[in-house]
Short mmCIF file of N, CA and C in Angstrom, two decimals:
data_model
loop_
_atom_site.label_atom_id
_atom_site.label_comp_id
_atom_site.label_asym_id
_atom_site.label_seq_id
_atom_site.Cartn_x
_atom_site.Cartn_y
_atom_site.Cartn_z
N MET A 1 -18.06 -33.35 12.47
CA MET A 1 -19.35 -32.93 12.01
C MET A 1 -19.27 -31.83 10.85
N GLY A 2 -18.10 -31.09 11.00
CA GLY A 2 -17.93 -30.05 9.93
C GLY A 2 -17.67 -30.65 8.57
N GLY A 3 -17.06 -31.81 8.60
CA GLY A 3 -16.97 -32.60 7.32
C GLY A 3 -18.19 -32.97 6.72
N SER A 4 -19.17 -33.57 7.53
CA SER A 4 -20.44 -33.94 7.08
C SER A 4 -21.19 -32.69 6.42
N LEU A 5 -21.08 -31.62 7.04
CA LEU A 5 -21.75 -30.44 6.69
C LEU A 5 -21.13 -30.01 5.33
N HIS A 6 -19.80 -29.99 5.27
CA HIS A 6 -19.18 -29.62 4.02
C HIS A 6 -19.59 -30.61 2.80
N LEU A 7 -19.63 -31.83 3.07
CA LEU A 7 -20.19 -32.74 1.99
C LEU A 7 -21.57 -32.57 1.66
N ALA A 8 -22.40 -32.38 2.67
CA ALA A 8 -23.89 -32.20 2.40
C ALA A 8 -24.12 -30.84 1.68
N THR A 9 -23.38 -29.87 1.81
CA THR A 9 -23.35 -28.60 1.19
C THR A 9 -22.85 -28.77 -0.21
N MET A 10 -21.69 -29.51 -0.36
CA MET A 10 -21.21 -29.60 -1.64
C MET A 10 -21.95 -30.56 -2.65
N TRP A 11 -22.75 -31.40 -2.04
CA TRP A 11 -23.49 -32.37 -2.84
C TRP A 11 -25.00 -32.00 -2.87
N ASN A 12 -25.30 -30.84 -2.32
CA ASN A 12 -26.67 -30.34 -2.36
C ASN A 12 -27.72 -31.19 -1.69
N PHE A 13 -27.33 -31.94 -0.57
CA PHE A 13 -28.17 -32.73 0.21
C PHE A 13 -28.81 -31.81 1.30
N ASP A 14 -29.73 -31.07 0.89
CA ASP A 14 -30.40 -30.04 1.64
C ASP A 14 -31.01 -30.53 3.03
N GLN A 15 -31.65 -31.55 3.01
CA GLN A 15 -32.19 -32.15 4.30
C GLN A 15 -31.21 -32.52 5.25
N ILE A 16 -30.14 -33.19 4.73
CA ILE A 16 -29.10 -33.64 5.58
C ILE A 16 -28.33 -32.45 6.07
N ARG A 17 -28.18 -31.49 5.18
CA ARG A 17 -27.44 -30.34 5.53
C ARG A 17 -28.20 -29.63 6.73
N GLU A 18 -29.52 -29.38 6.56
CA GLU A 18 -30.31 -28.64 7.66
C GLU A 18 -30.08 -29.54 9.01
N GLY A 19 -30.20 -30.89 8.85
CA GLY A 19 -30.03 -31.64 10.13
C GLY A 19 -28.63 -31.43 10.78
N VAL A 20 -27.68 -31.40 9.96
CA VAL A 20 -26.37 -31.18 10.43
C VAL A 20 -26.21 -29.73 11.09
N ILE A 21 -26.73 -28.79 10.41
CA ILE A 21 -26.66 -27.46 10.84
C ILE A 21 -27.37 -27.39 12.29
N THR A 22 -28.51 -27.97 12.47
CA THR A 22 -29.26 -28.02 13.74
C THR A 22 -28.46 -28.59 14.77
N GLN A 23 -27.77 -29.76 14.50
CA GLN A 23 -26.89 -30.36 15.53
C GLN A 23 -25.81 -29.47 15.74
N MET A 24 -25.14 -28.83 14.86
CA MET A 24 -23.96 -28.00 15.02
C MET A 24 -24.25 -26.71 15.78
N ASP A 25 -25.51 -26.15 15.56
CA ASP A 25 -25.91 -25.03 16.24
C ASP A 25 -25.66 -25.08 17.73
N LYS A 26 -25.83 -26.23 18.29
CA LYS A 26 -25.69 -26.49 19.70
C LYS A 26 -24.33 -26.47 20.18
N MET A 27 -23.27 -26.71 19.33
CA MET A 27 -21.97 -26.71 19.67
C MET A 27 -21.06 -25.58 19.07
N ILE A 28 -21.57 -24.93 18.11
CA ILE A 28 -20.69 -24.02 17.35
C ILE A 28 -20.24 -22.81 18.18
N SER A 29 -21.10 -22.35 19.18
CA SER A 29 -20.66 -21.23 19.98
C SER A 29 -19.40 -21.54 20.90
N ASN A 30 -19.16 -22.79 21.05
CA ASN A 30 -18.08 -23.17 21.86
C ASN A 30 -16.78 -23.37 21.16
N THR A 31 -16.89 -23.19 19.84
CA THR A 31 -15.64 -23.42 19.01
C THR A 31 -14.83 -22.05 18.73
N ASP A 32 -13.63 -22.21 18.40
CA ASP A 32 -12.83 -21.09 18.10
C ASP A 32 -13.49 -20.16 16.99
N ALA A 33 -13.46 -18.87 17.26
CA ALA A 33 -14.03 -17.95 16.30
C ALA A 33 -13.55 -18.13 14.92
N PHE A 34 -12.28 -18.43 14.65
CA PHE A 34 -11.66 -18.57 13.47
C PHE A 34 -12.28 -19.87 12.73
N GLU A 35 -12.53 -20.97 13.51
CA GLU A 35 -13.11 -22.16 12.95
C GLU A 35 -14.55 -21.85 12.57
N ARG A 36 -15.31 -21.09 13.44
CA ARG A 36 -16.60 -20.71 13.00
C ARG A 36 -16.67 -19.86 11.71
N ILE A 37 -15.72 -18.92 11.54
CA ILE A 37 -15.65 -18.13 10.33
C ILE A 37 -15.38 -18.99 9.06
N ASP A 38 -14.38 -19.86 9.28
CA ASP A 38 -14.01 -20.77 8.14
C ASP A 38 -15.22 -21.75 7.78
N THR A 39 -15.85 -22.33 8.78
CA THR A 39 -16.92 -23.20 8.47
C THR A 39 -18.04 -22.50 7.96
N SER A 40 -18.41 -21.23 8.48
CA SER A 40 -19.56 -20.50 7.90
C SER A 40 -19.37 -20.20 6.43
N LEU A 41 -18.15 -19.77 6.02
CA LEU A 41 -17.94 -19.35 4.74
C LEU A 41 -17.74 -20.60 3.88
N LYS A 42 -17.11 -21.60 4.25
CA LYS A 42 -16.94 -22.78 3.50
C LYS A 42 -18.28 -23.53 3.25
N CYS A 43 -19.09 -23.52 4.30
CA CYS A 43 -20.39 -24.36 4.25
C CYS A 43 -21.60 -23.39 3.94
N ARG A 44 -21.37 -22.18 3.84
CA ARG A 44 -22.40 -21.28 3.47
C ARG A 44 -23.61 -21.20 4.59
N VAL A 45 -23.13 -21.03 5.81
CA VAL A 45 -23.98 -20.92 7.03
C VAL A 45 -23.86 -19.45 7.53
N GLU A 46 -24.71 -18.55 7.03
CA GLU A 46 -24.56 -17.15 7.25
C GLU A 46 -24.72 -16.85 8.81
N LYS A 47 -25.61 -17.56 9.45
CA LYS A 47 -25.99 -17.17 10.85
C LYS A 47 -24.84 -17.37 11.78
N TRP A 48 -23.76 -18.12 11.48
CA TRP A 48 -22.61 -18.31 12.29
C TRP A 48 -21.49 -17.15 12.08
N LEU A 49 -21.64 -16.51 11.01
CA LEU A 49 -20.55 -15.65 10.63
C LEU A 49 -20.37 -14.25 11.62
N HIS A 50 -21.42 -13.59 11.68
CA HIS A 50 -21.34 -12.35 12.43
C HIS A 50 -21.09 -12.61 14.02
N PRO A 51 -21.71 -13.54 14.58
CA PRO A 51 -21.39 -13.88 15.95
C PRO A 51 -19.85 -14.27 16.17
N ALA A 52 -19.28 -14.90 15.17
CA ALA A 52 -17.82 -15.15 15.27
C ALA A 52 -17.08 -13.95 15.13
N TYR A 53 -17.37 -12.97 14.22
CA TYR A 53 -16.67 -11.68 14.12
C TYR A 53 -16.90 -10.88 15.48
N GLU A 54 -18.07 -10.99 16.00
CA GLU A 54 -18.34 -10.27 17.28
C GLU A 54 -17.39 -10.72 18.35
N ALA A 55 -17.09 -12.06 18.34
CA ALA A 55 -16.10 -12.50 19.33
C ALA A 55 -14.81 -11.97 19.20
N LEU A 56 -14.40 -11.82 17.97
CA LEU A 56 -13.09 -11.25 17.74
C LEU A 56 -13.03 -9.78 18.11
N CYS A 57 -14.10 -9.01 17.79
CA CYS A 57 -14.24 -7.49 18.10
C CYS A 57 -14.29 -7.33 19.57
N THR A 58 -14.78 -8.23 20.35
CA THR A 58 -15.00 -7.97 21.80
C THR A 58 -14.07 -8.65 22.74
N ARG A 59 -13.16 -9.53 22.22
CA ARG A 59 -12.28 -10.14 23.14
C ARG A 59 -11.25 -9.18 23.64
N SER A 60 -10.55 -9.54 24.67
CA SER A 60 -9.57 -8.66 25.25
C SER A 60 -8.28 -8.55 24.44
N GLU A 61 -7.83 -9.53 23.79
CA GLU A 61 -6.53 -9.35 23.10
C GLU A 61 -6.92 -9.05 21.60
N THR A 62 -5.96 -8.36 20.99
CA THR A 62 -6.04 -7.80 19.60
C THR A 62 -5.71 -9.09 18.66
N LEU A 63 -5.94 -8.92 17.42
CA LEU A 63 -5.50 -9.97 16.49
C LEU A 63 -3.97 -10.16 16.53
N SER A 64 -3.56 -11.43 16.45
CA SER A 64 -2.09 -11.68 16.31
C SER A 64 -1.82 -11.56 14.77
N ASP A 65 -0.55 -11.44 14.42
CA ASP A 65 -0.18 -11.41 13.01
C ASP A 65 -0.71 -12.58 12.21
N SER A 66 -0.67 -13.74 12.88
CA SER A 66 -1.07 -15.03 12.14
C SER A 66 -2.59 -15.02 11.94
N GLU A 67 -3.25 -14.47 12.93
CA GLU A 67 -4.71 -14.45 12.83
C GLU A 67 -5.04 -13.40 11.88
N ALA A 68 -4.50 -12.28 11.68
CA ALA A 68 -4.73 -11.26 10.75
C ALA A 68 -4.50 -11.83 9.28
N GLU A 69 -3.39 -12.68 9.14
CA GLU A 69 -3.12 -13.20 7.81
C GLU A 69 -4.35 -14.30 7.50
N ARG A 70 -4.70 -14.97 8.61
CA ARG A 70 -5.77 -15.95 8.20
C ARG A 70 -7.14 -15.34 7.78
N LEU A 71 -7.34 -14.10 8.41
CA LEU A 71 -8.64 -13.41 8.02
C LEU A 71 -8.47 -12.78 6.70
N GLY A 72 -7.32 -12.24 6.36
CA GLY A 72 -7.04 -11.52 5.14
C GLY A 72 -6.99 -9.94 5.52
N LEU A 73 -6.41 -9.19 4.74
CA LEU A 73 -6.12 -7.83 5.05
C LEU A 73 -7.52 -7.08 5.18
N ARG A 74 -8.47 -7.21 4.38
CA ARG A 74 -9.72 -6.50 4.39
C ARG A 74 -10.51 -6.76 5.68
N ARG A 75 -10.65 -8.08 5.93
CA ARG A 75 -11.47 -8.52 7.11
C ARG A 75 -10.71 -8.07 8.37
N ALA A 76 -9.38 -8.31 8.44
CA ALA A 76 -8.62 -7.97 9.67
C ALA A 76 -8.72 -6.42 9.85
N ALA A 77 -8.63 -5.55 8.79
CA ALA A 77 -8.73 -4.13 9.01
C ALA A 77 -10.11 -3.77 9.51
N ALA A 78 -11.13 -4.49 8.98
CA ALA A 78 -12.61 -4.21 9.49
C ALA A 78 -12.70 -4.53 10.98
N ILE A 79 -12.19 -5.70 11.38
CA ILE A 79 -12.17 -6.05 12.84
C ILE A 79 -11.50 -4.94 13.65
N TRP A 80 -10.20 -4.57 13.17
CA TRP A 80 -9.48 -3.44 13.94
C TRP A 80 -10.21 -2.19 13.95
N ARG A 81 -10.82 -1.82 12.97
CA ARG A 81 -11.72 -0.56 13.01
C ARG A 81 -12.84 -0.55 13.97
N ILE A 82 -13.48 -1.75 13.99
CA ILE A 82 -14.55 -1.92 15.06
C ILE A 82 -14.05 -1.96 16.45
N ARG A 83 -12.90 -2.63 16.72
CA ARG A 83 -12.31 -2.67 17.96
C ARG A 83 -11.92 -1.30 18.44
N GLU A 84 -11.34 -0.50 17.52
CA GLU A 84 -10.92 0.92 17.75
C GLU A 84 -12.16 1.75 18.23
N ARG A 85 -13.26 1.64 17.47
CA ARG A 85 -14.48 2.29 17.77
C ARG A 85 -15.03 1.92 19.26
N LEU A 86 -14.92 0.70 19.44
CA LEU A 86 -15.46 0.15 20.84
C LEU A 86 -14.56 0.71 21.86
N LEU A 87 -13.24 0.67 21.65
CA LEU A 87 -12.30 1.13 22.66
C LEU A 87 -12.43 2.73 22.93
N SER A 88 -12.65 3.48 21.85
CA SER A 88 -12.83 4.95 22.00
C SER A 88 -14.16 5.20 22.63
N ASP A 89 -15.19 4.44 22.46
CA ASP A 89 -16.49 4.50 23.15
C ASP A 89 -16.44 4.38 24.63
N ARG A 90 -15.43 3.47 25.04
CA ARG A 90 -15.25 3.07 26.44
C ARG A 90 -14.34 3.95 27.18
N ALA A 91 -13.50 4.72 26.45
CA ALA A 91 -12.48 5.56 27.10
C ALA A 91 -13.11 6.66 27.78
N PRO A 92 -12.65 6.83 29.04
CA PRO A 92 -13.28 8.01 29.77
C PRO A 92 -12.83 9.31 29.06
N SER A 93 -13.70 10.21 28.95
CA SER A 93 -13.34 11.58 28.42
C SER A 93 -13.98 12.54 29.36
N VAL A 94 -13.21 13.72 29.46
CA VAL A 94 -13.78 14.76 30.22
C VAL A 94 -13.62 16.07 29.35
N SER A 95 -14.78 16.68 29.27
CA SER A 95 -14.70 17.88 28.61
C SER A 95 -15.00 18.95 29.59
N TYR A 96 -14.47 20.23 29.28
CA TYR A 96 -14.58 21.30 30.06
C TYR A 96 -15.36 22.41 29.44
N GLY A 97 -16.12 23.14 30.17
CA GLY A 97 -16.99 24.19 29.66
C GLY A 97 -16.12 25.43 29.62
N SER A 98 -16.90 26.52 29.38
CA SER A 98 -16.23 27.90 29.21
C SER A 98 -15.62 28.30 30.52
N PRO A 99 -14.47 29.14 30.50
CA PRO A 99 -13.94 29.51 31.76
C PRO A 99 -14.86 30.47 32.44
N ALA A 100 -14.88 30.33 33.73
CA ALA A 100 -15.69 31.23 34.62
C ALA A 100 -14.67 32.19 35.36
N VAL A 101 -14.90 33.52 35.31
CA VAL A 101 -13.94 34.35 35.98
C VAL A 101 -14.57 34.71 37.32
N VAL A 102 -13.74 34.44 38.41
CA VAL A 102 -14.20 34.78 39.73
C VAL A 102 -13.27 35.83 40.24
N ARG A 103 -13.89 36.97 40.73
CA ARG A 103 -13.06 38.03 41.25
C ARG A 103 -13.26 38.08 42.77
N THR A 104 -12.12 38.06 43.40
CA THR A 104 -12.16 38.03 44.88
C THR A 104 -11.48 39.24 45.34
N GLY A 105 -11.69 39.73 46.57
CA GLY A 105 -10.95 40.90 46.98
C GLY A 105 -11.94 42.02 47.26
N PRO A 106 -11.42 43.31 47.26
CA PRO A 106 -12.22 44.43 47.51
C PRO A 106 -13.31 44.56 46.53
N PRO A 107 -14.53 44.91 46.81
CA PRO A 107 -15.62 45.15 45.96
C PRO A 107 -15.30 45.96 44.71
N SER A 108 -14.40 46.88 44.69
CA SER A 108 -14.00 47.59 43.52
C SER A 108 -13.12 46.88 42.69
N GLY A 109 -12.42 45.80 43.18
CA GLY A 109 -11.52 45.02 42.42
C GLY A 109 -10.21 45.77 42.25
N GLY A 110 -9.91 46.79 43.08
CA GLY A 110 -8.84 47.57 43.01
C GLY A 110 -7.47 46.77 42.84
N LEU A 111 -6.34 47.40 43.35
CA LEU A 111 -4.98 46.72 43.20
C LEU A 111 -4.97 45.52 43.91
N PHE A 112 -5.69 45.32 45.04
CA PHE A 112 -5.49 44.04 45.78
C PHE A 112 -6.60 43.04 45.44
N GLY A 113 -7.33 43.22 44.40
CA GLY A 113 -8.31 42.20 44.00
C GLY A 113 -7.56 41.13 43.39
N HIS A 114 -8.10 39.86 43.40
CA HIS A 114 -7.45 38.80 42.87
C HIS A 114 -8.42 38.16 41.87
N VAL A 115 -7.97 37.78 40.69
CA VAL A 115 -8.85 37.31 39.66
C VAL A 115 -8.38 35.71 39.50
N THR A 116 -9.40 34.93 39.60
CA THR A 116 -9.11 33.41 39.41
C THR A 116 -9.95 32.91 38.27
N THR A 117 -9.34 32.18 37.38
CA THR A 117 -10.13 31.52 36.34
C THR A 117 -10.21 30.11 36.56
N HIS A 118 -11.50 29.51 36.52
CA HIS A 118 -11.55 28.03 36.71
C HIS A 118 -12.47 27.65 35.61
N TYR A 119 -12.40 26.30 35.49
CA TYR A 119 -13.19 25.66 34.39
C TYR A 119 -14.17 24.75 35.11
N GLU A 120 -15.36 24.76 34.57
CA GLU A 120 -16.43 23.86 35.19
C GLU A 120 -16.27 22.58 34.32
N ARG A 121 -16.25 21.47 35.18
CA ARG A 121 -16.10 20.21 34.58
C ARG A 121 -17.41 19.75 34.11
N ARG A 122 -17.49 19.10 32.93
CA ARG A 122 -18.82 18.52 32.41
C ARG A 122 -18.43 17.13 32.04
N ASP A 123 -19.22 16.24 32.56
CA ASP A 123 -19.01 14.76 32.19
C ASP A 123 -19.63 14.68 30.71
N PRO A 124 -19.08 13.68 29.98
CA PRO A 124 -19.64 13.46 28.58
C PRO A 124 -21.05 13.07 28.70
N PRO A 125 -21.86 13.29 27.70
CA PRO A 125 -23.22 12.73 27.72
C PRO A 125 -23.17 11.18 27.86
N PRO A 126 -24.35 10.62 28.34
CA PRO A 126 -24.39 9.20 28.56
C PRO A 126 -24.23 8.54 27.10
N SER A 127 -23.44 7.47 27.07
CA SER A 127 -23.09 6.73 25.98
C SER A 127 -24.46 5.96 25.49
N ASN A 128 -24.75 5.98 24.23
CA ASN A 128 -25.81 5.37 23.65
C ASN A 128 -25.36 3.94 23.21
N ASN A 129 -24.82 3.28 24.10
CA ASN A 129 -24.16 1.99 23.82
C ASN A 129 -25.15 0.86 24.13
N ASN A 130 -25.58 0.34 23.13
CA ASN A 130 -26.62 -0.84 23.32
C ASN A 130 -25.89 -2.16 23.21
N GLY A 131 -24.61 -2.14 23.62
CA GLY A 131 -23.89 -3.43 23.80
C GLY A 131 -23.82 -4.29 22.48
N ARG A 132 -24.36 -5.47 22.56
CA ARG A 132 -24.20 -6.39 21.41
C ARG A 132 -24.83 -5.84 20.17
N LYS A 133 -25.98 -5.33 20.26
CA LYS A 133 -26.64 -4.75 19.16
C LYS A 133 -25.83 -3.67 18.37
N ASN A 134 -25.12 -2.85 19.14
CA ASN A 134 -24.14 -1.86 18.60
C ASN A 134 -22.98 -2.64 17.88
N VAL A 135 -22.41 -3.55 18.39
CA VAL A 135 -21.38 -4.32 17.78
C VAL A 135 -21.72 -4.93 16.57
N LEU A 136 -22.87 -5.64 16.55
CA LEU A 136 -23.41 -6.35 15.34
C LEU A 136 -23.75 -5.32 14.35
N ALA A 137 -24.21 -4.19 14.64
CA ALA A 137 -24.60 -3.21 13.59
C ALA A 137 -23.30 -2.76 13.02
N MET A 138 -22.22 -2.48 13.70
CA MET A 138 -20.93 -2.05 13.18
C MET A 138 -20.43 -3.22 12.28
N ILE A 139 -20.61 -4.46 12.63
CA ILE A 139 -20.16 -5.58 11.79
C ILE A 139 -20.89 -5.48 10.49
N GLU A 140 -22.27 -5.32 10.62
CA GLU A 140 -23.14 -5.45 9.44
C GLU A 140 -22.72 -4.32 8.46
N ASN A 141 -22.34 -3.13 8.96
CA ASN A 141 -21.86 -1.94 8.08
C ASN A 141 -20.62 -2.10 7.53
N GLU A 142 -19.85 -3.01 7.95
CA GLU A 142 -18.48 -3.22 7.26
C GLU A 142 -18.58 -4.11 5.99
N GLU A 143 -18.38 -3.54 4.82
CA GLU A 143 -18.57 -4.20 3.59
C GLU A 143 -17.77 -5.57 3.60
N SER A 144 -16.52 -5.58 4.10
CA SER A 144 -15.61 -6.68 3.91
C SER A 144 -16.04 -7.84 4.92
N LEU A 145 -17.05 -7.55 5.86
CA LEU A 145 -17.43 -8.60 6.74
C LEU A 145 -18.85 -9.09 6.38
N LYS A 146 -19.33 -8.72 5.27
CA LYS A 146 -20.68 -9.15 4.89
C LYS A 146 -20.46 -10.60 4.24
N PHE A 147 -21.56 -11.38 4.38
CA PHE A 147 -21.60 -12.70 3.87
C PHE A 147 -21.51 -12.71 2.37
N PRO A 148 -20.54 -13.43 1.78
CA PRO A 148 -20.43 -13.28 0.36
C PRO A 148 -21.77 -13.97 -0.33
N SER A 149 -22.22 -13.32 -1.50
CA SER A 149 -23.40 -13.78 -2.14
C SER A 149 -22.96 -14.82 -3.16
#
């Protein structure tokens, strides 16, 4: 079906092209992200591009060398930047407040008084992670991942 879309695009058969895109819409999400990227760029179907990049940004494994070569340096670097931001957003972080000095012992704090310093644990503020919208926004902000005009 990708071949018919390519030919319809190449020969400017707009009605046939739209029909093929409608049929492919039902199946495209089940195909490999790299095939979706290639088909999207080759056949100028913008709506398939960012979801394919999203799949690469959110999958558990990083890009292999051959996948990075297939994407090209700029697009692979953009994918890595987004993945790094996503991972850093998910990493647990603990911040600590100012030290609190606690004095124990005689009220005067004389020679036998004991001073203890402890830090109050503060959890990070809740993440403003809107999931998919956040990833797609990062993709849209990467110049090298924009649909070529």
